[in-house]
Coordinates of C-alpha atoms and ligand atoms in Angstrom, one line a residue:
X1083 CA -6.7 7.3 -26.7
X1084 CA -3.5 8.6 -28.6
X1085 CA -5.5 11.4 -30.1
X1086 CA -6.9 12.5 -26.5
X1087 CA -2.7 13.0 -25.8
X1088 CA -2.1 14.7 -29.1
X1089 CA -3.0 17.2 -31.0
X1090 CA -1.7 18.4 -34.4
X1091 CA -2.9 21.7 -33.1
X1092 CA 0.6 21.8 -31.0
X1093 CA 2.7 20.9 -33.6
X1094 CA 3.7 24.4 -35.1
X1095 CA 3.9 26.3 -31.4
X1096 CA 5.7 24.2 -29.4
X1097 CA 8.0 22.3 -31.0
X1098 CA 10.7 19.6 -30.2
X1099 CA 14.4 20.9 -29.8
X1100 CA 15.7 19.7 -33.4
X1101 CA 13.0 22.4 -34.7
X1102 CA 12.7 24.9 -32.2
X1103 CA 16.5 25.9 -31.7
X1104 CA 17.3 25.8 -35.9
X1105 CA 14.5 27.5 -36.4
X1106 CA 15.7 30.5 -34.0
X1107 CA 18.9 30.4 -35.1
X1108 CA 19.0 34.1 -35.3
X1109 CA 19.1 34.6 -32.1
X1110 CA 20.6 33.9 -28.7
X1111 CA 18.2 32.6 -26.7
X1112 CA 18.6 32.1 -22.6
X1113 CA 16.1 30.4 -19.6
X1114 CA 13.8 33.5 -19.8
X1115 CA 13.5 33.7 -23.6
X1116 CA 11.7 30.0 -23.6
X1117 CA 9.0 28.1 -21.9
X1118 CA 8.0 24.6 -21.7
X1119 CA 4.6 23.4 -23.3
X1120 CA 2.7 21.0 -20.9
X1121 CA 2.3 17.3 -22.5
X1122 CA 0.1 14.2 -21.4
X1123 CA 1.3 13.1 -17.9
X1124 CA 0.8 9.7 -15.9
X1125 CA 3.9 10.8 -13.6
X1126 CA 3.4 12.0 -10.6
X1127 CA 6.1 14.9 -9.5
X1128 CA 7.1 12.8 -6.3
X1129 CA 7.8 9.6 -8.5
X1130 CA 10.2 10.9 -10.7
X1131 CA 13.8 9.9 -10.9
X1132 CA 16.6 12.0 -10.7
X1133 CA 20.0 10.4 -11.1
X1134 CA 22.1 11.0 -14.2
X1135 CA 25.0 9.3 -15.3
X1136 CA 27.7 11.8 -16.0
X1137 CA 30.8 9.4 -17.2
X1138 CA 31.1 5.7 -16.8
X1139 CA 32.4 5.8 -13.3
X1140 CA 30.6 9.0 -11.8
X1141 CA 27.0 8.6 -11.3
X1142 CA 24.6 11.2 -9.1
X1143 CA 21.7 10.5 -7.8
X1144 CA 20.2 14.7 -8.2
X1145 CA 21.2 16.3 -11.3
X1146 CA 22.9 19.6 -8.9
X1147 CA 26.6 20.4 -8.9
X1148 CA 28.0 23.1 -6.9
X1149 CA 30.5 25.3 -8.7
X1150 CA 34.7 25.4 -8.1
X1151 CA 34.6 28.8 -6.9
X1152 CA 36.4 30.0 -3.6
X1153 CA 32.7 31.3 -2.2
X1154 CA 31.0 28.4 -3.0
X1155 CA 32.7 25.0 -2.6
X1156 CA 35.2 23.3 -0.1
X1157 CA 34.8 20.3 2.0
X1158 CA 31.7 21.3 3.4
X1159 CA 29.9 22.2 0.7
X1160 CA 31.1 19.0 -1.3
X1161 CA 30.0 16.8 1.4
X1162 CA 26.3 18.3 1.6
X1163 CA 26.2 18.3 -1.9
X1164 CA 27.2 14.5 -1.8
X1165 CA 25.1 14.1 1.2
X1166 CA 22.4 15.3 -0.7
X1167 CA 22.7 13.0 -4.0
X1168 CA 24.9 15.4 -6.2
X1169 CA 29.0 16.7 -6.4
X1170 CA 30.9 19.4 -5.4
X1171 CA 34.0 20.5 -7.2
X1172 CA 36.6 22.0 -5.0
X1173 CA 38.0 24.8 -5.9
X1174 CA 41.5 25.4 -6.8
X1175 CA 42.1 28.9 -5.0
X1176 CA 43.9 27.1 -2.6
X1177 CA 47.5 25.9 -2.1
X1178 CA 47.7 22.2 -3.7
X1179 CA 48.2 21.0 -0.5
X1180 CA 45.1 22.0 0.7
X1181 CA 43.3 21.3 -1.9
X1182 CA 44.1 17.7 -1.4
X1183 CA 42.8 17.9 2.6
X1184 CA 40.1 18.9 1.1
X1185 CA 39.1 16.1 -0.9
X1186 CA 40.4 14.0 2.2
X1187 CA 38.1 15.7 4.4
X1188 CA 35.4 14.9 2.1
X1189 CA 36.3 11.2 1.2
X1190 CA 36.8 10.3 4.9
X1191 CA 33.5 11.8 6.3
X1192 CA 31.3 9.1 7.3
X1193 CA 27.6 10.7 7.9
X1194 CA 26.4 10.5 11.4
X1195 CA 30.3 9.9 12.5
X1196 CA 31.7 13.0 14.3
X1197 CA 34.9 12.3 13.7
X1198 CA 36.4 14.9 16.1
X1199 CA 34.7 15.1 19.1
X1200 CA 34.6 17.9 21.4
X1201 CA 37.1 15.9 24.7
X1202 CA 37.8 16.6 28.2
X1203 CA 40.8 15.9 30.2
X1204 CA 41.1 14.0 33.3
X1205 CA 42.5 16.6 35.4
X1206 CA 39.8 19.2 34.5
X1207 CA 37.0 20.3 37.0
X1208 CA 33.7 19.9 36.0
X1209 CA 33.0 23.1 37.2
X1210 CA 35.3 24.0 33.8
X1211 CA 33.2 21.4 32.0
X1212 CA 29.9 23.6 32.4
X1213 CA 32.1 26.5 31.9
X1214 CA 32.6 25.5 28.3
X1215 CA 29.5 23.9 28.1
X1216 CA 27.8 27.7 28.5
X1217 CA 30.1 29.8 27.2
X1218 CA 29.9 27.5 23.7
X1219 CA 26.3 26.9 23.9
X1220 CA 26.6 23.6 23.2
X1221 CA 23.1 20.8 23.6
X1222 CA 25.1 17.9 24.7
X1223 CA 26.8 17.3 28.5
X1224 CA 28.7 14.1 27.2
X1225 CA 32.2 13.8 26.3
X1226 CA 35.2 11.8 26.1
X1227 CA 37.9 11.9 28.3
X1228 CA 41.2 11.7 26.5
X1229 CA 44.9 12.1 28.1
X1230 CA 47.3 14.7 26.7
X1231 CA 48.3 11.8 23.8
X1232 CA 44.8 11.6 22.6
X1233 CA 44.3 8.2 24.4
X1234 CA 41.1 7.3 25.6
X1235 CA 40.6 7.5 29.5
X1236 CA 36.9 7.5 29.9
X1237 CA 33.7 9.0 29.3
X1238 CA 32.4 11.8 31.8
X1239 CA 28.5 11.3 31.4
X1240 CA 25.9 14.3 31.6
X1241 CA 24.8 12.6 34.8
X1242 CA 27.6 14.2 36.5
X1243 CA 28.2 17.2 34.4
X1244 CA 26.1 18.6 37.5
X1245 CA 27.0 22.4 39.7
X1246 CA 26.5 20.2 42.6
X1247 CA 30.0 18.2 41.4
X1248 CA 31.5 21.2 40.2
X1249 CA 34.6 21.0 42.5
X1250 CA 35.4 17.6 41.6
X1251 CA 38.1 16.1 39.0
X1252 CA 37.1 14.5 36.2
X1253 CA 38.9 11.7 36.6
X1254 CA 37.3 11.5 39.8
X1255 CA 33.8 11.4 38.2
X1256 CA 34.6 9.7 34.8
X1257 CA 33.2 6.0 33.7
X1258 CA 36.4 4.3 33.2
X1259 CA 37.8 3.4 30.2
X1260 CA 37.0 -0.7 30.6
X1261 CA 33.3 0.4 31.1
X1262 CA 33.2 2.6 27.9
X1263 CA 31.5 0.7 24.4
X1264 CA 34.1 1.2 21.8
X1265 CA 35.0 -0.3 18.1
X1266 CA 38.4 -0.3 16.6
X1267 CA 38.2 2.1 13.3
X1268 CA 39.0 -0.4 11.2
X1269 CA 35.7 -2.9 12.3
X1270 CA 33.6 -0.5 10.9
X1271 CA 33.6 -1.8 7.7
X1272 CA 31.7 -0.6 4.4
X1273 CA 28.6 0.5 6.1
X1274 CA 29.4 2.4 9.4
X1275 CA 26.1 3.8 9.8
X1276 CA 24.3 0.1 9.9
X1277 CA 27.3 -1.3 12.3
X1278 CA 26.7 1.3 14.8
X1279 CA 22.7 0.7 14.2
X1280 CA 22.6 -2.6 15.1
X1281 CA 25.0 -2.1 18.2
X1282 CA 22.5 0.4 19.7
X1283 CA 20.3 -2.2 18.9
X1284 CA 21.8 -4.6 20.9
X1285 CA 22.9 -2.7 23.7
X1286 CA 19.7 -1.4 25.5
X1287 CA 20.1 2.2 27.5
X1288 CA 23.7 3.0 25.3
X1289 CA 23.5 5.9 23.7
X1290 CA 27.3 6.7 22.6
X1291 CA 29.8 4.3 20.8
X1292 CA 33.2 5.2 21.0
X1293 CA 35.4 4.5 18.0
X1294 CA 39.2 4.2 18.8
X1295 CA 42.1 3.2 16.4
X1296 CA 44.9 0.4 17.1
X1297 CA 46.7 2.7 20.2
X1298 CA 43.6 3.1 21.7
X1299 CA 43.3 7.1 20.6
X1300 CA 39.7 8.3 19.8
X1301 CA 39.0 8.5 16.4
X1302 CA 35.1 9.5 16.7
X1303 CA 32.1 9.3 18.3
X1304 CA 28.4 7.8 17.0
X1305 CA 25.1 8.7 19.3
X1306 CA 22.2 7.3 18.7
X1307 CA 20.2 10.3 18.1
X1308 CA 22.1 10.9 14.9
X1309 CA 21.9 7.4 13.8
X1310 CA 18.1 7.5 14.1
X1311 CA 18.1 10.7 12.5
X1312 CA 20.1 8.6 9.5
X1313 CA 18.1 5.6 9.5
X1314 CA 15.5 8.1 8.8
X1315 CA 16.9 9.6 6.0
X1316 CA 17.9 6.4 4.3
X1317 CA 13.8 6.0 3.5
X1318 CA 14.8 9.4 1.9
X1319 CA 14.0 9.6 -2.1
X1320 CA 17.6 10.9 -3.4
X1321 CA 20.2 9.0 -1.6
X1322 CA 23.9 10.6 -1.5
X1323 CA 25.9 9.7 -4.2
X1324 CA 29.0 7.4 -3.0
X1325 CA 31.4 5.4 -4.3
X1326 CA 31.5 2.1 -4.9
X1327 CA 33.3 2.0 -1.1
X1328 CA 30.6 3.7 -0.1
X1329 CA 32.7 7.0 0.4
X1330 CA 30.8 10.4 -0.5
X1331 CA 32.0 11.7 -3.7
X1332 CA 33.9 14.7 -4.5
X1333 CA 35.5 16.3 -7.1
X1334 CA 38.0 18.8 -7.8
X1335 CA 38.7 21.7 -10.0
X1336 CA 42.6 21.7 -11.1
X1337 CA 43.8 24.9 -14.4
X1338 CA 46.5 24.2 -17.3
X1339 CA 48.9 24.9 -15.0
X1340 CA 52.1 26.9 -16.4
X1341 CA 55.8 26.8 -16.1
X1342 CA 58.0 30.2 -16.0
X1343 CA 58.2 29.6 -19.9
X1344 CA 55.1 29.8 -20.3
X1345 CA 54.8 26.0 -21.2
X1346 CA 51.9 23.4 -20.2
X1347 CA 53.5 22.2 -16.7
X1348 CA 52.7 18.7 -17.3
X1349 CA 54.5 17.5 -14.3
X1350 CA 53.1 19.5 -11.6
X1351 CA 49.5 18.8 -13.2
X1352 CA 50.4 14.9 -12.8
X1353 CA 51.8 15.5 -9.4
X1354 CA 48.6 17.3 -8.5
X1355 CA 46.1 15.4 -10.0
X1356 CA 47.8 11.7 -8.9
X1357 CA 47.5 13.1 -5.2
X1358 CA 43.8 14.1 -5.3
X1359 CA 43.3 10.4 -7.3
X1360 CA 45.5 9.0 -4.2
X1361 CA 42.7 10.9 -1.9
X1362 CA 40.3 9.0 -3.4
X1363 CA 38.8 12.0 -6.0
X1364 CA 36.3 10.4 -8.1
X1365 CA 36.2 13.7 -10.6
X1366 CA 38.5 16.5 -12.0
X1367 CA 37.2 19.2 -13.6
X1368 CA 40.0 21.4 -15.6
X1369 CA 38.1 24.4 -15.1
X1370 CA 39.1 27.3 -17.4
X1371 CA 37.2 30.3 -18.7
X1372 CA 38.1 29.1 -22.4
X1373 CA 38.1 25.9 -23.2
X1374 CA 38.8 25.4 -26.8
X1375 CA 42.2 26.5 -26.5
X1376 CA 45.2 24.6 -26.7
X1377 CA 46.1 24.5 -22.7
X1378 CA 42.8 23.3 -21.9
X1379 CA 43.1 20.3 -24.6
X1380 CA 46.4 19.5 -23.9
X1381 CA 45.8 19.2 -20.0
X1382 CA 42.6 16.7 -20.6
X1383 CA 44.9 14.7 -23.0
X1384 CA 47.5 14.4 -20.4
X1385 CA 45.3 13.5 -17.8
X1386 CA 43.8 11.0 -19.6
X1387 CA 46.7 9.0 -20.7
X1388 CA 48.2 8.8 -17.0
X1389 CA 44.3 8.1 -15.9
X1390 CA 42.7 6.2 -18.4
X1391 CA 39.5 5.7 -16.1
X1392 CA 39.5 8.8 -14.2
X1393 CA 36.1 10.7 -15.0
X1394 CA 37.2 14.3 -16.6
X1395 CA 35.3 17.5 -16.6
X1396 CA 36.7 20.2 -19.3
X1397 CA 35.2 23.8 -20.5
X1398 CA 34.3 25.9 -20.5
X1399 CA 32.8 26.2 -24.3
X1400 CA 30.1 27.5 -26.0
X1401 CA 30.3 25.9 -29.1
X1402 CA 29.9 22.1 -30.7
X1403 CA 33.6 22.6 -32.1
X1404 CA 34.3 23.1 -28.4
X1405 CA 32.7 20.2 -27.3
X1406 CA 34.2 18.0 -30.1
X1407 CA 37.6 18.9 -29.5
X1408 CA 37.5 18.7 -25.4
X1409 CA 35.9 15.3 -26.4
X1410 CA 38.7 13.8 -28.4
X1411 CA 41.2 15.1 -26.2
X1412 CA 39.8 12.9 -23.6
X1413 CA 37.2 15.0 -21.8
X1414 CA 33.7 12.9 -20.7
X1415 CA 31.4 15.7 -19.3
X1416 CA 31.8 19.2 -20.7
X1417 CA 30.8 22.6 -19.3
X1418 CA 28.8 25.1 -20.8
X1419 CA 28.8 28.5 -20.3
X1420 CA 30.8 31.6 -21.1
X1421 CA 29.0 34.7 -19.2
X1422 CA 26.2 33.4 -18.1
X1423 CA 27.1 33.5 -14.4
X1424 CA 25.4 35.6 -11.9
X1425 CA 28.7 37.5 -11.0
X1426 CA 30.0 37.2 -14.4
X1427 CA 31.0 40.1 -16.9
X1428 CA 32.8 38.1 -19.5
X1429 CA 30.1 39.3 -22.2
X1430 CA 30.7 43.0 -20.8
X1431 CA 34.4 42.8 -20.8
X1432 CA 35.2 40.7 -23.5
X1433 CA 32.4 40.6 -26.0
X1434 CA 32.2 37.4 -26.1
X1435 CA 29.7 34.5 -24.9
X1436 CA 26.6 33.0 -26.0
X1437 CA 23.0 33.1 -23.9
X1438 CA 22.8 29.6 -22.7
X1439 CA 20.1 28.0 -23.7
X1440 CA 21.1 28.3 -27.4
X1441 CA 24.7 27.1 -26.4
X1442 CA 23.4 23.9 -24.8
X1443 CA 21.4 23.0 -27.6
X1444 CA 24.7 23.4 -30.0
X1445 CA 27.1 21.9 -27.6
X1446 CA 24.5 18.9 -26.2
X1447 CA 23.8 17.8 -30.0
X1448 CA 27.7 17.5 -30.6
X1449 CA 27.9 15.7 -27.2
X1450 CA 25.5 13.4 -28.3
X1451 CA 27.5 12.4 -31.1
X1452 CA 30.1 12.0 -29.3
X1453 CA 29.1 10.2 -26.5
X1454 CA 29.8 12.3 -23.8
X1455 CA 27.8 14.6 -21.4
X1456 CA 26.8 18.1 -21.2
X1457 CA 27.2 20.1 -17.7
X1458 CA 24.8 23.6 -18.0
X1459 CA 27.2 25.7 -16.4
X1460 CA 25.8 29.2 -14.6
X1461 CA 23.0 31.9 -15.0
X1462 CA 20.7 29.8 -13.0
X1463 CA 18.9 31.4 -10.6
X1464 CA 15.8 29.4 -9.7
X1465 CA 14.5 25.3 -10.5
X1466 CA 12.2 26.4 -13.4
X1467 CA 15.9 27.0 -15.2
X1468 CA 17.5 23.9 -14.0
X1469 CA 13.9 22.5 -15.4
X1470 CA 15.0 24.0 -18.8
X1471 CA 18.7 23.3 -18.7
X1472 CA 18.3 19.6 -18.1
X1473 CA 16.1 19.5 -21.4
X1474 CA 19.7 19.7 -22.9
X1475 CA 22.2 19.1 -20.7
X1476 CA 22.9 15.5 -17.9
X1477 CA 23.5 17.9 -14.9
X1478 CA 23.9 21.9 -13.6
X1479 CA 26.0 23.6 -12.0
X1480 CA 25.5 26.4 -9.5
X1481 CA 27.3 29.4 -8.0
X1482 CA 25.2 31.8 -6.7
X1483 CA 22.3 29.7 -5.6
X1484 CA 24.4 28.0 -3.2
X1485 CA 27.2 30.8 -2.2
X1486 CA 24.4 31.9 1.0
X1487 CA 24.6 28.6 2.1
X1488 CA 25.7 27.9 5.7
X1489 CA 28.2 25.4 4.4
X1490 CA 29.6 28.0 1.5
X1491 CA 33.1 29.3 2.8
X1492 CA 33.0 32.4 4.6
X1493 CA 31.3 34.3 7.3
X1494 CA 28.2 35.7 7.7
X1495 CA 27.9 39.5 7.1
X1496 CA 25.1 41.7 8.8
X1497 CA 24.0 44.8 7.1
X1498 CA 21.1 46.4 7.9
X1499 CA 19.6 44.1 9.9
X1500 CA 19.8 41.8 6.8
X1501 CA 22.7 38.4 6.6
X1502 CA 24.7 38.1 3.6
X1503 CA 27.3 36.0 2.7
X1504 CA 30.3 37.1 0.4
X1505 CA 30.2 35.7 -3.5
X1506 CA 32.7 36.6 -5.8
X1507 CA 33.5 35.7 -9.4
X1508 CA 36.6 33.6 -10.2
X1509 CA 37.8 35.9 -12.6
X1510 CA 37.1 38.6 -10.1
X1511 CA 40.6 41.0 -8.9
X1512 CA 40.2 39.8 -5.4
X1513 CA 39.8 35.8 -6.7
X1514 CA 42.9 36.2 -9.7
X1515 CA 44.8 37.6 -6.9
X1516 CA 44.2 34.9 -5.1
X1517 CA 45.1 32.5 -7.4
X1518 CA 42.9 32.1 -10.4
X1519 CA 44.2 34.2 -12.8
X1520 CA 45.2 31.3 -14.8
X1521 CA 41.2 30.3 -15.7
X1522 CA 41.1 33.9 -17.0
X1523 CA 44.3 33.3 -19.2
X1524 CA 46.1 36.0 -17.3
X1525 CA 49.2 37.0 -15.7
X1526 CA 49.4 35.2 -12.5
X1527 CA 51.5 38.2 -11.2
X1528 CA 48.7 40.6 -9.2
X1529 CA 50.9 43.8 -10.0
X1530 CA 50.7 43.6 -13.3
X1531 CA 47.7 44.7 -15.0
X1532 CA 44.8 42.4 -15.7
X1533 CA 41.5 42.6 -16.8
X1534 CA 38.6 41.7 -14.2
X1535 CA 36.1 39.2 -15.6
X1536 CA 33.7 39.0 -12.5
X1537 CA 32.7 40.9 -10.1
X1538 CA 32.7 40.8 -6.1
X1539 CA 29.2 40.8 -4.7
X1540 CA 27.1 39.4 -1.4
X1541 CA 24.1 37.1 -1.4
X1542 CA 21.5 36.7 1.0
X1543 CA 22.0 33.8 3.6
X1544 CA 19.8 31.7 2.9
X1545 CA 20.6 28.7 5.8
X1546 CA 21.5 24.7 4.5
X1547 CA 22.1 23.6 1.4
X1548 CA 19.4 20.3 2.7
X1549 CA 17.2 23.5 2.5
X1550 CA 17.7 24.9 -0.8
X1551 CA 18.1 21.4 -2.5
X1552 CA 15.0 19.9 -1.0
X1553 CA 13.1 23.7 -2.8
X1554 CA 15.1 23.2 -6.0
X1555 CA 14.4 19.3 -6.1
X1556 CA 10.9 19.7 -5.7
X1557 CA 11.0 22.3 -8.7
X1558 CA 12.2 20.0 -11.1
X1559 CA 9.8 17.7 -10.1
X1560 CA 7.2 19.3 -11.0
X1561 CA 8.4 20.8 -14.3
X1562 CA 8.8 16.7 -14.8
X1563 CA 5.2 16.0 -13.9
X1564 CA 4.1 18.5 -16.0
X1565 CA 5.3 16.9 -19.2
X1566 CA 5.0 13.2 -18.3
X1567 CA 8.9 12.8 -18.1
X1568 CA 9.5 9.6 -15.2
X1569 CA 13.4 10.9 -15.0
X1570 CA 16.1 12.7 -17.1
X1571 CA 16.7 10.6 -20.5
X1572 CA 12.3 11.3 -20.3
X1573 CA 13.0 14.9 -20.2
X1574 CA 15.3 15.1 -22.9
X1575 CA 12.9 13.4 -25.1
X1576 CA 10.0 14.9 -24.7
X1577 CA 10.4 18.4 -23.9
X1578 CA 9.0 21.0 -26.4
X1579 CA 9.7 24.6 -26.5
X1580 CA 8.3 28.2 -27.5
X1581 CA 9.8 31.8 -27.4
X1582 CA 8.5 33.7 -25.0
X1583 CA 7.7 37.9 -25.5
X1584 CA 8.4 40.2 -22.7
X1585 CA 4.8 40.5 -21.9
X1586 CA 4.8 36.8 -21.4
X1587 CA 7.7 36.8 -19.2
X1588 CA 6.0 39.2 -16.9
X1589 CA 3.1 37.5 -17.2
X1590 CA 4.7 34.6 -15.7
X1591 CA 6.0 36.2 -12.3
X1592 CA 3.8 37.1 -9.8
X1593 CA 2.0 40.2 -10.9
X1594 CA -0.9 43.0 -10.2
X1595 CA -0.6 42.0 -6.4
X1596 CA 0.8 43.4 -3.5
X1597 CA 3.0 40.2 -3.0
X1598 CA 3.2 39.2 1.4
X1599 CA 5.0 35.9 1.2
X1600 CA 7.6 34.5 -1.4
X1601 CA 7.0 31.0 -2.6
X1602 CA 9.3 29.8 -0.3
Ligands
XMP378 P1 26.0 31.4 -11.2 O1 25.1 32.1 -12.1 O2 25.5 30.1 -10.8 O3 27.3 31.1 -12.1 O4 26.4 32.3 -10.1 C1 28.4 30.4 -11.6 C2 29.4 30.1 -12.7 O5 29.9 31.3 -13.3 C3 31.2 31.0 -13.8 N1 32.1 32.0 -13.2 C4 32.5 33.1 -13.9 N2 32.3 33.5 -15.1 N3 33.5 35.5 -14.7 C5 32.8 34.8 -15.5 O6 32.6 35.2 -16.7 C6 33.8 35.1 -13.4 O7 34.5 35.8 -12.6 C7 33.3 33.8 -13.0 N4 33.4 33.1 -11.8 C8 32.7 32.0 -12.0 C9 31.6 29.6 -13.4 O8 31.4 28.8 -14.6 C10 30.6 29.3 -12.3 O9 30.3 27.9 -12.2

């Protein structure tokens, strides 16, 4: 049976990664320059397991970070990336104030609770009611009636959201506030979702729950189409990755900040980092375009003594002397990647950067000796590469696959008939004006001269991020079945390599065919 699932005929073309990277060492190789060799497979694609374990406290249940870049991730993103089983890391373009509603926003969403509902107030007509109900487009004809403190008043039901009734007050018209279903904020306990479940359960015909804090003000609203819609999902394969209070996680990008002297600001990096810990953060990420350097390391080692068990991300790094030193400065995942990004021109500008696929072999067998994990950080631009990446590395991160997201900051842009959304490099004029020229190592000062390390550009819109995860997750599935890897550690074990020439690369896009439909 063992000879019908090997062949010594394999053995000298596709080869494990302890051969196949040494013996290219020659040459930087990236996604494109490899392929996979297929291997004996009991594993269905749709049975495979996903989750990762990136430090001792932060585990995902889909390998998929979305990157700290302005374009890509705030609270929305990071709570559809959560939603969906993986992270976001909020970017830290943003006043530190904000940066820490962010995180808030994202720690105190509860899925299927919409926490601020659209209200009405008692002295309106309900002729205005339809008014906004048109002139907003929205689906729903319910809302809450709330006084000009917030308290709750009532509920005017779609029953009388009628033109015949549109002279009348709402107060007039309202259920009153004894016959509304409500529950304090605080009752809904670890699992708000199942609470409100089983009271739609139990209250037959109700189809909104009012949630209300100690003053009687309206802190949210569950229906019970979205609650279905929930209970649904929860049969789902990759559940959202929480907390162990059952909070969505998020993380958060912070730099080696610097005082006027030029010096490490230690303080305002505590200051920063104990208030995103006090929001709940379950992840920084000291996010630099160099991490080997001095700032970098000196940051992670200050992080880590004033939070011992806080999971850190550092990079970025290219190298295993990289990892090694992020690594005994305190780091527990470290990014790789230094111009691979689809907006990036780090290996233009600078000179400097290694193709990535070579770097996360170097950097994930220093990582494995010292116990900590590998992020594959940018260049990715479809799942056969996150298939490859996570043959070497615990998780990905994404820019540009996820920058035309609905839930990507920033509006949609029509040209041509076509919809775009903007995506711009970090290190970028526009972005280091905006605050990242630290990442970059340069002047923080936008009149003085610095040297652009990105480049501003649009991406298609491509609608939700459920969307493009449910195509990317279904990717990596296969590329599992195909070589008989049951989840991630499987992967890493198993997966065997070969170059690839430039005829095979074409060879393996669609080709000699007037193409009418995309894969997806
Ligand atoms: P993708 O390919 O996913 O890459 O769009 C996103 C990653 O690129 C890095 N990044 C940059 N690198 N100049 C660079 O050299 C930049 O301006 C820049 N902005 C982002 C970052 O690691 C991100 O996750």
């Amino acid at each position: 049976m063992a000879a019908m699932r090997q062949s010594g005929f394999d053995d000298p073309f596709y080869q494990p990664a302890d051969q196949f990277f040494p013996a290219n060492n020659k040459l930087g190789l990236t996604f494109d320059d490899i392929t996979l060799a297929t291997l004996y497979s009991e594993v269905l694609p749709r049975d495979t397991q996903l989750d990762t374990q990136l430090a001792e406290n932060l585990h995902l249940n889909i390998p998929a970070i979305s990157s700290d870049m302005d374009t890509v991730t705030e609270a929305r993103m990071a709570i559809a990336m959560a939603a969906n089983g993986g992270l976001g890391l909020i970017h830290y373009n943003m006043p530190e104030r904000q940066q820490l509603s962010e995180v808030s926003r994202v720690k105190n969403h509860v899925h299927g609770l919409i926490q601020e509902p659209i209200t009405v107030a008692p002295d309106q007509l309900i002729g205005d009611v339809l008014k906004m109900i048109e002139e907003r487009k929205f689906a729903f004809g319910t809302f809450p009636v709330v006084d000009e403190h917030g308290k709750l008043v009532g509920l005017l039901s779609g029953h009388v959201v009628k033109p015949r009734y549109a002279k009348r007050k709402v107060a007039a018209a309202l259920t009153p506030r004894a016959q509304v279903h409500t529950i304090r904020q605080k009752e809904l306990g670890k699992d708000p979702i199942a609470h409100a479940d089983k009271f739609f359960n139990e209250h037959l015909g109700i189809h909104k729950l009012l949630v209300v804090d100690d003053k009687d003000h309206l802190r949210g609203l569950f229906t019970m189409s979205d609650i279905e819609r929930i209970a649904m999902e929860r049969n789902a394969q990759f559940k959202p990755a929480r907390d162990a209070r059952f909070h969505l996680v998020c993380g958060a990008a912070v730099s080696a900040t610097r005082n006027a002297f030029g010096e490490l600001d230690r303080e305002r990096i505590l200051t920063h980092v104990g208030g995103l810990v006090e929001r709940g953060v379950d992840v920084v990420a000291v996010s630099t375009a160099h991490g080997h350097s001095k700032g970098v390391g000196d940051t992670v080692k200050v992080l880590r003594g004033a939070f011992p068990k806080l999971p850190i991300i550092a990079g970025n790094v290219t190298s295993a002397a990289g990892v090694e030193y992020l690594a005994d400065c305190g780091a527990n995942a470290i990014k790789v990647g230094q111009g691979p990004g689809s907006i990036c021109t780090t290996r233009i500008v600078a000179g400097v950067g290694i193709p990535q696929m070579t770097a996360l072999y170097v950097c994930s067998r220093a990582a494995a000796k010292k116990k900590v994990t590998v992020l594959a950080d940018g260049g990715i631009t479809k799942s056969g590469d996150i298939v490859k990446a996570l043959t070497l590395a615990q998780a990905v991160i994404c820019g540009g696959i996820f920058a035309g997201c609905n839930e990507a900051p920033g509006d949609v842009i029509e040209i041509g008939g076509k919809l775009y959304k903007q995506y711009r490099g970090m290190g970028s004029l526009a972005a280091m004006k905006a605050g990242s020229a630290a990442r970059y190592g340069q002047p923080a000062n936008p009149t003085q001269k610095v040297a652009a390390e990105g480049i501003e550009a649009l991406k298609e819109a491509c609608g939700s991020v459920d969307r493009v995860l449910a195509q990317l997750i279904g990717g990596i599935q296969s590329g599992m079945g195909y070589l008989g890897a049951a989840n991630l550690p499987q992967l890493r074990e198993k997966a065997r390599y070969i170059r690839v020439s430039p005829a095979g690369m074409r060879e393996a896009a669609p080709h000699d065919v007037v193409e009418l439909k995309t894969g997806n």
